[in-house]
Tab-separated table of C-alpha atoms and ligand atoms in Angstrom:
chain	number	residue	atom	x	y	z
Q	1	MET	CA	-2.803	23.853	-6.269
Q	2	SER	CA	-6.143	24.258	-4.571
Q	3	LEU	CA	-6.290	24.208	-0.799
Q	4	SER	CA	-9.892	23.029	-0.592
Q	5	TYR	CA	-10.475	19.284	-0.425
Q	6	GLU	CA	-13.712	19.691	-2.325
Q	7	MET	CA	-11.777	21.201	-5.197
Q	8	GLU	CA	-9.340	18.277	-5.205
Q	9	ASN	CA	-11.464	16.316	-7.617
Q	10	SER	CA	-8.915	14.699	-9.831
Q	11	GLY	CA	-6.219	12.053	-9.859
Q	12	ALA	CA	-6.079	9.306	-7.265
Q	13	TRP	CA	-8.503	11.108	-4.939
Q	14	GLN	CA	-11.095	11.016	-7.731
Q	15	THR	CA	-10.617	7.239	-8.012
Q	16	TYR	CA	-11.154	6.900	-4.267
Q	17	LEU	CA	-14.313	9.071	-4.329
Q	18	ALA	CA	-15.736	6.943	-7.144
Q	19	GLN	CA	-15.117	3.838	-5.007
Q	20	ILE	CA	-16.948	5.403	-2.051
Q	21	ASN	CA	-19.871	6.388	-4.279
Q	22	ARG	CA	-20.094	2.793	-5.457
Q	23	VAL	CA	-20.373	1.390	-1.949
Q	24	ALA	CA	-22.987	3.879	-0.697
Q	25	PRO	CA	-26.051	2.020	-2.067
Q	26	TYR	CA	-25.029	-1.088	-0.098
Q	27	LEU	CA	-24.691	0.568	3.314
Q	28	GLU	CA	-27.253	0.401	6.101
Q	29	GLU	CA	-29.519	3.431	6.011
Q	30	ASP	CA	-28.613	4.729	9.454
Q	31	LEU	CA	-24.959	5.016	8.356
Q	32	ILE	CA	-25.628	7.141	5.267
Q	33	PRO	CA	-25.736	10.489	7.148
Q	34	PHE	CA	-22.127	9.822	8.163
Q	35	ILE	CA	-20.731	8.948	4.741
Q	36	ASN	CA	-19.397	12.457	4.066
Q	37	THR	CA	-16.914	11.757	6.842
Q	38	LEU	CA	-15.117	9.512	4.338
Q	39	LYS	CA	-15.177	12.071	1.531
Q	40	ARG	CA	-12.715	14.491	3.108
Q	41	PRO	CA	-9.624	13.987	5.261
Q	42	LYS	CA	-9.871	14.789	8.949
Q	43	ARG	CA	-6.588	16.670	8.996
Q	44	ALA	CA	-3.816	17.528	6.508
Q	45	LEU	CA	-0.467	19.124	7.169
Q	46	ILE	CA	1.761	20.581	4.460
Q	47	VAL	CA	5.325	21.266	5.549
Q	48	ASP	CA	8.364	22.973	4.102
Q	49	VAL	CA	11.458	20.808	4.428
Q	50	PRO	CA	14.648	22.820	3.877
Q	51	ILE	CA	17.946	20.951	3.932
Q	52	VAL	CA	21.602	21.772	3.433
Q	53	MET	CA	22.871	19.760	0.460
Q	54	ASP	CA	26.346	18.196	0.439
Q	55	ASP	CA	27.628	21.077	-1.740
Q	56	GLY	CA	26.535	23.623	0.890
Q	57	SER	CA	23.492	24.922	-1.025
Q	58	ILE	CA	20.015	24.951	0.539
Q	59	GLN	CA	17.092	23.143	-1.097
Q	60	HIS	CA	13.431	23.194	-0.106
Q	61	PHE	CA	11.155	20.165	-0.465
Q	62	GLU	CA	7.403	19.955	0.103
Q	63	GLY	CA	6.170	17.329	2.563
Q	64	TYR	CA	2.751	16.136	3.698
Q	65	ARG	CA	1.041	14.127	6.411
Q	66	VAL	CA	-2.662	13.530	5.935
Q	67	GLN	CA	-4.840	11.850	8.574
Q	68	HIS	CA	-7.889	10.740	6.673
Q	69	ASN	CA	-9.916	9.171	9.454
Q	70	LEU	CA	-9.214	8.402	13.121
Q	71	SER	CA	-12.608	6.996	14.161
Q	72	ARG	CA	-11.275	3.507	14.930
Q	73	GLY	CA	-7.869	4.375	16.372
Q	74	PRO	CA	-4.591	6.191	15.694
Q	75	GLY	CA	-3.654	7.076	12.132
Q	76	LYS	CA	-1.581	4.465	10.282
Q	77	GLY	CA	0.155	4.553	6.944
Q	78	GLY	CA	3.402	4.942	5.092
Q	79	ILE	CA	5.662	7.780	4.020
Q	80	ARG	CA	6.359	8.047	0.274
Q	81	TYR	CA	9.435	9.693	-1.259
Q	82	HIS	CA	8.736	10.201	-4.968
Q	83	PRO	CA	9.000	13.070	-7.484
Q	84	ASP	CA	5.225	12.920	-8.188
Q	85	VAL	CA	4.019	13.179	-4.564
Q	86	GLU	CA	1.300	15.833	-4.168
Q	87	LEU	CA	-1.590	16.548	-1.805
Q	88	ASN	CA	-4.221	14.866	-3.962
Q	89	GLU	CA	-2.229	11.632	-4.074
Q	90	VAL	CA	-1.432	11.612	-0.348
Q	91	MET	CA	-5.119	12.235	0.426
Q	92	ALA	CA	-6.111	9.192	-1.640
Q	93	LEU	CA	-3.369	7.028	-0.160
Q	94	SER	CA	-4.441	8.037	3.375
Q	95	ALA	CA	-8.070	7.183	2.583
Q	96	TRP	CA	-7.085	3.770	1.232
Q	97	MET	CA	-5.298	3.167	4.556
Q	98	THR	CA	-8.558	3.949	6.417
Q	99	ILE	CA	-10.338	1.318	4.324
Q	100	LYS	CA	-7.457	-1.181	4.488
Q	101	THR	CA	-7.053	-1.158	8.278
Q	102	ALA	CA	-10.833	-1.574	8.599
Q	103	VAL	CA	-10.966	-4.500	6.125
Q	104	LEU	CA	-8.391	-6.303	8.284
Q	105	ASN	CA	-10.143	-5.056	11.438
Q	106	LEU	CA	-6.902	-3.530	12.772
Q	107	PRO	CA	-7.536	-0.919	15.511
Q	108	TYR	CA	-6.362	2.013	13.395
Q	109	GLY	CA	-7.551	4.858	11.245
Q	110	GLY	CA	-5.843	5.812	7.998
Q	111	ALA	CA	-3.031	8.267	7.297
Q	112	LYS	CA	-0.254	8.780	4.765
Q	113	GLY	CA	2.652	11.116	4.236
Q	114	GLY	CA	5.253	11.922	1.685
Q	115	ILE	CA	7.820	14.268	0.262
Q	116	ARG	CA	8.034	15.382	-3.369
Q	117	VAL	CA	11.611	14.281	-3.970
Q	118	ASP	CA	13.551	11.785	-6.050
Q	119	PRO	CA	15.429	9.901	-3.298
Q	120	ARG	CA	17.756	8.339	-5.897
Q	121	LYS	CA	19.193	11.804	-6.521
Q	122	LEU	CA	20.162	12.396	-2.867
Q	123	SER	CA	23.291	11.173	-1.105
Q	124	PRO	CA	22.759	9.014	2.020
Q	125	ARG	CA	23.593	12.015	4.239
Q	126	GLU	CA	21.160	14.281	2.366
Q	127	LEU	CA	18.476	11.604	2.678
Q	128	GLU	CA	19.077	11.416	6.421
Q	129	ARG	CA	18.909	15.222	6.827
Q	130	LEU	CA	15.698	15.330	4.764
Q	131	THR	CA	14.122	12.584	6.880
Q	132	ARG	CA	15.106	14.137	10.196
Q	133	ARG	CA	13.860	17.614	9.231
Q	134	PHE	CA	10.585	16.190	7.850
Q	135	THR	CA	10.047	14.163	11.045
Q	136	THR	CA	10.597	17.297	13.123
Q	137	GLU	CA	8.056	19.211	11.014
Q	138	ILE	CA	5.332	16.552	11.340
Q	139	SER	CA	6.195	15.661	14.961
Q	140	PRO	CA	3.274	17.686	16.433
Q	141	ILE	CA	0.764	15.296	14.838
Q	142	ILE	CA	2.486	11.883	15.077
Q	143	GLY	CA	3.009	9.547	18.045
Q	144	PRO	CA	2.348	5.927	19.075
Q	145	GLN	CA	-1.233	6.783	20.112
Q	146	ILE	CA	-1.777	9.487	17.478
Q	147	ASP	CA	-0.448	8.514	14.080
Q	148	ILE	CA	2.194	5.907	13.241
Q	149	PRO	CA	4.138	6.243	9.944
Q	150	ALA	CA	5.783	3.325	8.106
Q	151	PRO	CA	7.677	2.694	4.854
Q	152	ASP	CA	6.087	3.111	1.420
Q	153	VAL	CA	7.454	3.698	-2.106
Q	154	GLY	CA	10.949	5.232	-1.861
Q	155	THR	CA	11.400	4.719	1.890
Q	156	ASN	CA	12.796	1.802	3.915
Q	157	ALA	CA	13.816	0.521	7.353
Q	158	ASP	CA	16.848	2.869	7.600
Q	159	ILE	CA	14.591	5.878	7.061
Q	160	MET	CA	12.173	4.583	9.729
Q	161	GLY	CA	15.132	4.221	12.108
Q	162	TRP	CA	16.050	7.907	11.562
Q	163	MET	CA	12.410	8.913	12.084
Q	164	MET	CA	12.238	6.985	15.350
Q	165	ASP	CA	15.523	8.485	16.541
Q	166	THR	CA	14.503	12.063	15.636
Q	167	TYR	CA	11.105	11.762	17.333
Q	168	SER	CA	12.761	10.184	20.398
Q	169	THR	CA	15.300	13.019	20.550
Q	170	ILE	CA	12.450	15.562	20.556
Q	171	LYS	CA	10.656	13.646	23.340
Q	172	GLY	CA	13.820	13.034	25.373
Q	173	HIS	CA	13.362	9.277	25.560
Q	174	THR	CA	13.234	6.326	23.172
Q	175	VAL	CA	9.789	5.928	21.587
Q	176	THR	CA	9.955	2.812	19.422
Q	177	GLY	CA	6.192	2.679	18.752
Q	178	VAL	CA	6.074	5.979	16.807
Q	179	VAL	CA	6.897	4.297	13.481
Q	180	THR	CA	6.817	0.733	12.146
Q	181	GLY	CA	8.975	-0.982	9.570
Q	182	LYS	CA	12.083	-0.156	11.625
Q	183	PRO	CA	15.319	-2.161	11.599
Q	184	VAL	CA	14.851	-5.298	13.735
Q	185	HIS	CA	17.400	-4.254	16.372
Q	186	LEU	CA	15.558	-0.930	16.856
Q	187	GLY	CA	12.212	-2.475	17.786
Q	188	GLY	CA	11.322	-3.610	14.269
Q	189	SER	CA	9.463	-6.841	13.637
Q	190	LEU	CA	10.772	-9.969	11.994
Q	191	GLY	CA	8.896	-10.615	8.760
Q	192	ARG	CA	7.901	-6.958	8.178
Q	193	VAL	CA	9.994	-6.382	5.054
Q	194	ARG	CA	8.472	-9.351	3.248
Q	195	ALA	CA	4.975	-9.022	4.699
Q	196	THR	CA	3.317	-7.083	1.860
Q	197	GLY	CA	4.560	-9.459	-0.840
Q	198	ARG	CA	3.622	-12.410	1.338
Q	199	GLY	CA	0.099	-11.029	1.745
Q	200	VAL	CA	-0.234	-10.630	-2.030
Q	201	PHE	CA	0.720	-14.292	-2.417
Q	202	VAL	CA	-1.542	-15.565	0.369
Q	203	THR	CA	-4.620	-13.640	-0.801
Q	204	GLY	CA	-3.832	-14.545	-4.428
Q	205	LEU	CA	-3.567	-18.228	-3.570
Q	206	GLU	CA	-6.911	-18.210	-1.726
Q	207	VAL	CA	-8.753	-16.477	-4.534
Q	208	ALA	CA	-7.038	-18.610	-7.210
Q	209	LYS	CA	-8.408	-21.721	-5.451
Q	210	LYS	CA	-11.893	-20.226	-5.453
Q	211	ILE	CA	-11.840	-19.577	-9.205
Q	212	ASN	CA	-10.160	-22.924	-9.953
Q	213	LEU	CA	-6.955	-21.385	-11.257
Q	214	THR	CA	-4.048	-23.762	-10.709
Q	215	LEU	CA	-0.861	-21.969	-9.747
Q	216	GLU	CA	1.436	-24.627	-11.103
Q	217	GLY	CA	2.529	-23.528	-14.573
Q	218	SER	CA	0.372	-20.391	-14.525
Q	219	ARG	CA	1.950	-17.331	-16.161
Q	220	ILE	CA	2.528	-14.242	-14.056
Q	221	ALA	CA	3.358	-10.672	-15.042
Q	222	VAL	CA	4.608	-8.287	-12.381
Q	223	GLN	CA	4.806	-4.495	-12.655
Q	224	GLY	CA	7.272	-3.131	-10.106
Q	225	PHE	CA	10.118	-5.192	-8.676
Q	226	GLY	CA	10.594	-3.422	-5.360
Q	227	ASN	CA	9.739	-4.621	-1.904
Q	228	VAL	CA	6.260	-5.858	-2.864
Q	229	GLY	CA	6.623	-7.115	-6.436
Q	230	SER	CA	9.869	-9.005	-5.938
Q	231	GLU	CA	8.679	-10.915	-2.855
Q	232	ALA	CA	5.300	-11.756	-4.415
Q	233	ALA	CA	7.082	-12.927	-7.601
Q	234	TYR	CA	9.471	-15.045	-5.524
Q	235	LEU	CA	6.658	-16.776	-3.625
Q	236	PHE	CA	4.678	-17.508	-6.811
Q	237	HIS	CA	7.857	-18.817	-8.443
Q	238	LYS	CA	8.424	-21.113	-5.450
Q	239	ALA	CA	4.830	-22.339	-5.849
Q	240	ASN	CA	5.787	-23.428	-9.413
Q	241	ALA	CA	4.107	-20.589	-11.261
Q	242	LYS	CA	6.097	-19.013	-14.130
Q	243	VAL	CA	6.998	-15.347	-13.760
Q	244	VAL	CA	7.129	-14.529	-17.499
Q	245	CYS	CA	7.231	-10.744	-17.552
Q	246	VAL	CA	8.568	-8.085	-15.166
Q	247	GLN	CA	8.483	-4.329	-15.640
Q	248	ASP	CA	10.236	-1.673	-13.586
Q	249	HIS	CA	11.535	1.872	-14.128
Q	250	THR	CA	14.457	0.507	-16.186
Q	251	GLY	CA	12.398	-1.538	-18.673
Q	252	THR	CA	10.257	-4.603	-19.361
Q	253	ILE	CA	11.755	-8.092	-19.565
Q	254	PHE	CA	10.107	-11.239	-20.912
Q	255	ASN	CA	10.822	-14.965	-20.921
Q	256	ALA	CA	8.026	-17.364	-21.904
Q	257	ASP	CA	9.611	-20.147	-19.788
Q	258	GLY	CA	9.654	-17.980	-16.668
Q	259	PHE	CA	12.524	-16.337	-14.780
Q	260	ASP	CA	14.579	-17.707	-11.937
Q	261	VAL	CA	13.232	-15.074	-9.545
Q	262	LYS	CA	16.003	-15.518	-6.972
Q	263	GLN	CA	18.594	-14.789	-9.683
Q	264	LEU	CA	16.560	-11.781	-10.803
Q	265	GLN	CA	16.470	-10.461	-7.225
Q	266	ASP	CA	20.252	-10.837	-6.963
Q	267	TYR	CA	20.676	-9.076	-10.320
Q	268	VAL	CA	18.424	-6.177	-9.297
Q	269	ALA	CA	20.262	-5.775	-5.976
Q	270	ILE	CA	23.440	-5.050	-7.964
Q	271	HIS	CA	22.136	-3.316	-11.114
Q	272	LYS	CA	19.222	-1.400	-9.498
Q	273	GLY	CA	16.767	-2.530	-12.161
Q	274	VAL	CA	15.625	-5.495	-14.284
Q	275	ALA	CA	16.951	-4.209	-17.642
Q	276	GLY	CA	19.889	-6.237	-18.915
Q	277	PHE	CA	18.998	-9.416	-17.005
Q	278	PRO	CA	20.419	-12.369	-18.955
Q	279	ASP	CA	17.937	-14.994	-20.234
Q	280	ALA	CA	15.384	-12.308	-20.996
Q	281	THR	CA	14.120	-10.336	-23.968
Q	282	LEU	CA	13.742	-6.615	-23.440
Q	283	ILE	CA	10.306	-5.642	-24.819
Q	284	GLU	CA	8.467	-2.329	-25.286
Q	285	ASP	CA	6.942	-1.059	-22.039
Q	286	GLU	CA	3.430	-0.928	-23.474
Q	287	ALA	CA	3.735	-4.586	-24.606
Q	288	PHE	CA	3.698	-5.561	-20.916
Q	289	TRP	CA	-0.099	-5.248	-20.937
Q	290	THR	CA	-0.645	-7.656	-23.845
Q	291	VAL	CA	1.699	-10.454	-22.793
Q	292	GLU	CA	-0.086	-13.826	-22.448
Q	293	MET	CA	-0.617	-14.179	-18.698
Q	294	ASP	CA	-2.906	-15.782	-16.138
Q	295	ILE	CA	-2.152	-13.483	-13.219
Q	296	LEU	CA	-1.239	-9.793	-13.288
Q	297	ILE	CA	0.400	-8.220	-10.243
Q	298	PRO	CA	0.555	-4.424	-10.471
Q	299	ALA	CA	3.003	-3.612	-7.670
Q	300	ALA	CA	4.214	-0.125	-8.565
Q	301	LEU	CA	2.137	3.059	-8.500
Q	302	GLU	CA	-1.509	4.072	-8.829
Q	303	GLY	CA	-3.323	4.698	-12.119
Q	304	GLN	CA	-1.695	1.936	-14.206
Q	305	ILE	CA	-4.663	-0.103	-15.436
Q	306	THR	CA	-6.443	2.282	-17.801
Q	307	PRO	CA	-9.622	1.358	-19.733
Q	308	GLU	CA	-7.503	0.848	-22.855
Q	309	ARG	CA	-5.128	-1.558	-21.100
Q	310	ALA	CA	-8.044	-3.324	-19.393
Q	311	GLN	CA	-9.493	-4.171	-22.846
Q	312	LYS	CA	-6.269	-5.896	-23.877
Q	313	LEU	CA	-5.349	-7.808	-20.710
Q	314	THR	CA	-5.274	-11.584	-20.993
Q	315	ALA	CA	-5.063	-12.236	-17.226
Q	316	LYS	CA	-7.803	-14.079	-15.344
Q	317	LEU	CA	-6.786	-12.659	-11.987
Q	318	VAL	CA	-5.393	-9.250	-10.972
Q	319	LEU	CA	-3.648	-8.978	-7.606
Q	320	GLU	CA	-3.301	-5.334	-6.594
Q	321	GLY	CA	0.044	-5.171	-4.803
Q	322	ALA	CA	0.138	-1.399	-5.437
Q	323	ASN	CA	-2.321	1.079	-3.972
Q	324	GLY	CA	-4.917	2.316	-6.457
Q	325	PRO	CA	-3.494	0.774	-9.669
Q	326	THR	CA	-6.907	0.418	-11.388
Q	327	TYR	CA	-9.130	3.259	-12.656
Q	328	PRO	CA	-12.836	2.710	-11.851
Q	329	GLU	CA	-13.745	2.697	-15.569
Q	330	ALA	CA	-11.039	0.082	-16.187
Q	331	GLU	CA	-12.385	-1.989	-13.314
Q	332	ASP	CA	-15.814	-2.038	-15.007
Q	333	ILE	CA	-14.203	-3.415	-18.156
Q	334	LEU	CA	-12.273	-6.087	-16.238
Q	335	LEU	CA	-15.408	-7.156	-14.374
Q	336	GLN	CA	-17.404	-7.329	-17.605
Q	337	ARG	CA	-14.648	-9.497	-19.029
Q	338	GLN	CA	-14.946	-11.774	-15.965
Q	339	ILE	CA	-11.449	-10.907	-14.775
Q	340	MET	CA	-11.251	-11.209	-10.996
Q	341	ILE	CA	-9.579	-8.377	-9.079
Q	342	VAL	CA	-8.263	-8.804	-5.539
Q	343	PRO	CA	-8.391	-5.147	-4.452
Q	344	ASP	CA	-5.435	-3.295	-2.927
Q	345	VAL	CA	-7.196	-2.756	0.407
Q	346	LEU	CA	-7.190	-6.526	0.880
Q	347	CYS	CA	-4.362	-7.776	-1.343
Q	348	ASN	CA	-1.547	-5.525	-0.078
Q	349	ALA	CA	-2.695	-5.335	3.559
Q	350	GLY	CA	0.024	-7.744	4.720
Q	351	GLY	CA	2.423	-4.835	5.284
Q	352	VAL	CA	0.199	-2.859	7.591
Q	353	THR	CA	-0.860	-6.059	9.352
Q	354	VAL	CA	2.730	-6.845	10.345
Q	355	SER	CA	3.163	-3.127	11.147
Q	356	TYR	CA	0.350	-3.645	13.631
Q	357	PHE	CA	2.193	-6.681	15.050
Q	358	GLU	CA	5.346	-4.543	15.318
Q	359	TRP	CA	3.484	-1.804	17.218
Q	360	VAL	CA	1.938	-4.390	19.572
Q	361	GLN	CA	5.384	-5.927	20.185
Q	362	ASP	CA	6.885	-2.475	20.850
Q	363	MET	CA	4.085	-1.665	23.327
Q	364	ALA	CA	4.640	-4.938	25.167
Q	365	SER	CA	8.461	-4.910	24.732
Q	366	TYR	CA	8.077	-8.599	23.953
Q	367	PHE	CA	9.055	-9.907	20.540
Q	368	TRP	CA	7.684	-12.841	18.560
Q	369	THR	CA	9.453	-15.308	16.291
Q	370	GLU	CA	9.206	-15.026	12.518
Q	371	GLU	CA	7.145	-18.234	12.458
Q	372	GLU	CA	4.624	-16.731	14.884
Q	373	ILE	CA	4.411	-13.570	12.812
Q	374	ASN	CA	3.906	-15.343	9.493
Q	375	GLU	CA	1.375	-17.711	11.020
Q	376	ARG	CA	-0.675	-14.830	12.471
Q	377	LEU	CA	-0.346	-12.849	9.243
Q	378	ASP	CA	-1.585	-15.744	7.099
Q	379	LYS	CA	-4.467	-16.348	9.488
Q	380	LEU	CA	-5.672	-12.729	9.430
Q	381	MET	CA	-5.284	-12.430	5.651
Q	382	ILE	CA	-7.149	-15.687	4.958
Q	383	LYS	CA	-9.952	-14.643	7.314
Q	384	ALA	CA	-10.226	-11.277	5.530
Q	385	VAL	CA	-10.387	-13.016	2.120
Q	386	GLU	CA	-13.189	-15.266	3.416
Q	387	ASP	CA	-15.140	-12.316	4.845
Q	388	VAL	CA	-14.803	-10.303	1.646
Q	389	TRP	CA	-15.603	-13.284	-0.569
Q	390	HIS	CA	-18.798	-14.101	1.355
Q	391	THR	CA	-19.910	-10.467	1.354
Q	392	ALA	CA	-19.379	-10.320	-2.425
Q	393	ASP	CA	-21.430	-13.509	-2.802
Q	394	ASP	CA	-24.133	-12.258	-0.536
Q	395	LYS	CA	-24.480	-8.808	-2.103
Q	396	ASP	CA	-23.641	-9.922	-5.640
Q	397	CYS	CA	-20.887	-7.341	-6.041
Q	398	SER	CA	-17.169	-7.150	-6.836
Q	399	LEU	CA	-14.511	-8.002	-4.243
Q	400	ARG	CA	-13.587	-4.310	-4.030
Q	401	THR	CA	-17.138	-3.224	-3.280
Q	402	ALA	CA	-17.450	-6.085	-0.774
Q	403	ALA	CA	-14.238	-5.000	0.978
Q	404	TYR	CA	-15.546	-1.412	1.062
Q	405	ILE	CA	-18.898	-2.591	2.482
Q	406	LEU	CA	-17.151	-4.393	5.362
Q	407	ALA	CA	-14.765	-1.502	5.991
Q	408	CYS	CA	-17.248	1.364	5.684
Q	409	GLU	CA	-19.675	-0.359	8.026
Q	410	ARG	CA	-16.947	-0.720	10.653
Q	411	ILE	CA	-15.755	2.881	10.233
Q	412	LEU	CA	-19.167	4.522	10.060
Q	413	LYS	CA	-20.549	2.490	12.980
Q	414	ALA	CA	-17.605	3.759	15.038
Q	415	ARG	CA	-18.285	7.294	13.804
Q	416	LYS	CA	-21.979	6.991	14.652
Q	417	GLU	CA	-21.383	5.489	18.104
Q	418	ARG	CA	-18.845	8.190	18.980
Q	419	GLY	CA	-21.282	10.891	17.847
Q	420	ILE	CA	-20.508	14.271	16.310
Q	421	PHE	CA	-18.869	16.620	18.815
Q	422	PRO	CA	-20.242	18.908	20.249
Q	423	GLY	CA	-23.561	17.160	19.547
S	1	LIG	N1	2.830	1.663	2.991
S	1	LIG	C1	2.171	0.425	3.283
S	1	LIG	C2	0.760	0.433	2.728
S	1	LIG	O1	0.451	1.147	1.792
S	1	LIG	C3	2.269	0.027	4.747
S	1	LIG	C4	1.686	0.991	5.732
S	1	LIG	C5	1.973	0.631	7.184
S	1	LIG	O2	2.616	-0.369	7.447
S	1	LIG	O3	1.518	1.394	8.035
S	1	LIG	O4	-0.070	-0.327	3.139
């Protein structure tokens, strides 16, 4: 592995760099000298995380926390536990957080962390020891005013609770605002768990209206049935759309009449995957991409929509619940084919938006009702869709480029106004 960011020119980071290069021609001239600020992370920490396993042996894991940009406020972004986590990926994910918080105009920069580990292979006690040791190792660069982690793929509220407790133990007093996505009785926010899926639905609904796509009876395919995919699928199902195909790590299930998503959620809670769900045909994984559908929701990992898959897709609308699911070359094909993409930095921003609400509530020690949270979330998401849509109209560009124009202008104006130290 190379230790120079400039050498890290592959994988998800490459996708991000291509997106930045696409937005550059649209930016105001006085901001261009600052654009390189976005092409490298501000700070990256690689940590060794040794833990004692239940059998008494010692295992070492590699962990990361990358702060991509802090021009507009403290770092913000999740912690991923996955066997494929590496520096290049965490760099890209941190950069997408910089863009995402700016699209929603949240007062944050972007950061991301992770550990290369398969959390399914650890016992609950091993998972807790891993989390506590990792938190200790990254504790010099996190804090409520510095950088605020949250859940991502492979992590959840329990893990955030352990992170908060470990950080608080180091500080000698309870610091709830150091992480978001915590259990509700530990300073967590109502509505946080469902917020990302809700945001996918709300942004999807707004854009569907704009392209005259009726939800009722429309066919939806969802990749990933975790926190994001299952909630988005549930809300579309409740809005009378038909969720016809779902893929997760256990397989791909299909039913042309649509699933009862509540029953599927209950099934997955017990069986840990969609495979074997009654009332469904198990199909080949690759067949997922050619199923007849109106809306595709990639809600798993990055790099899923390849040029080859983009050629075959029948969807009219792609809602990026995952971060970075579409390769730039695949995006070109989708756009040529008049397939609308609601980009990740807008579509899945519901999670970080309610994380922001959680942090504000922790700071004020005053907690809102779930209705207040959902109402404020919907309002911010709808406003962001409007802003992005009008920018796209105005500049005659894709929704992704429009979102990047709005975000990069906010970030680079902040960078310019702060000036380059020591001047
Ligand atoms: N991991 C989520 C994301 O990719 C949420 C981050 C947060 O709440 O800070 O947006």
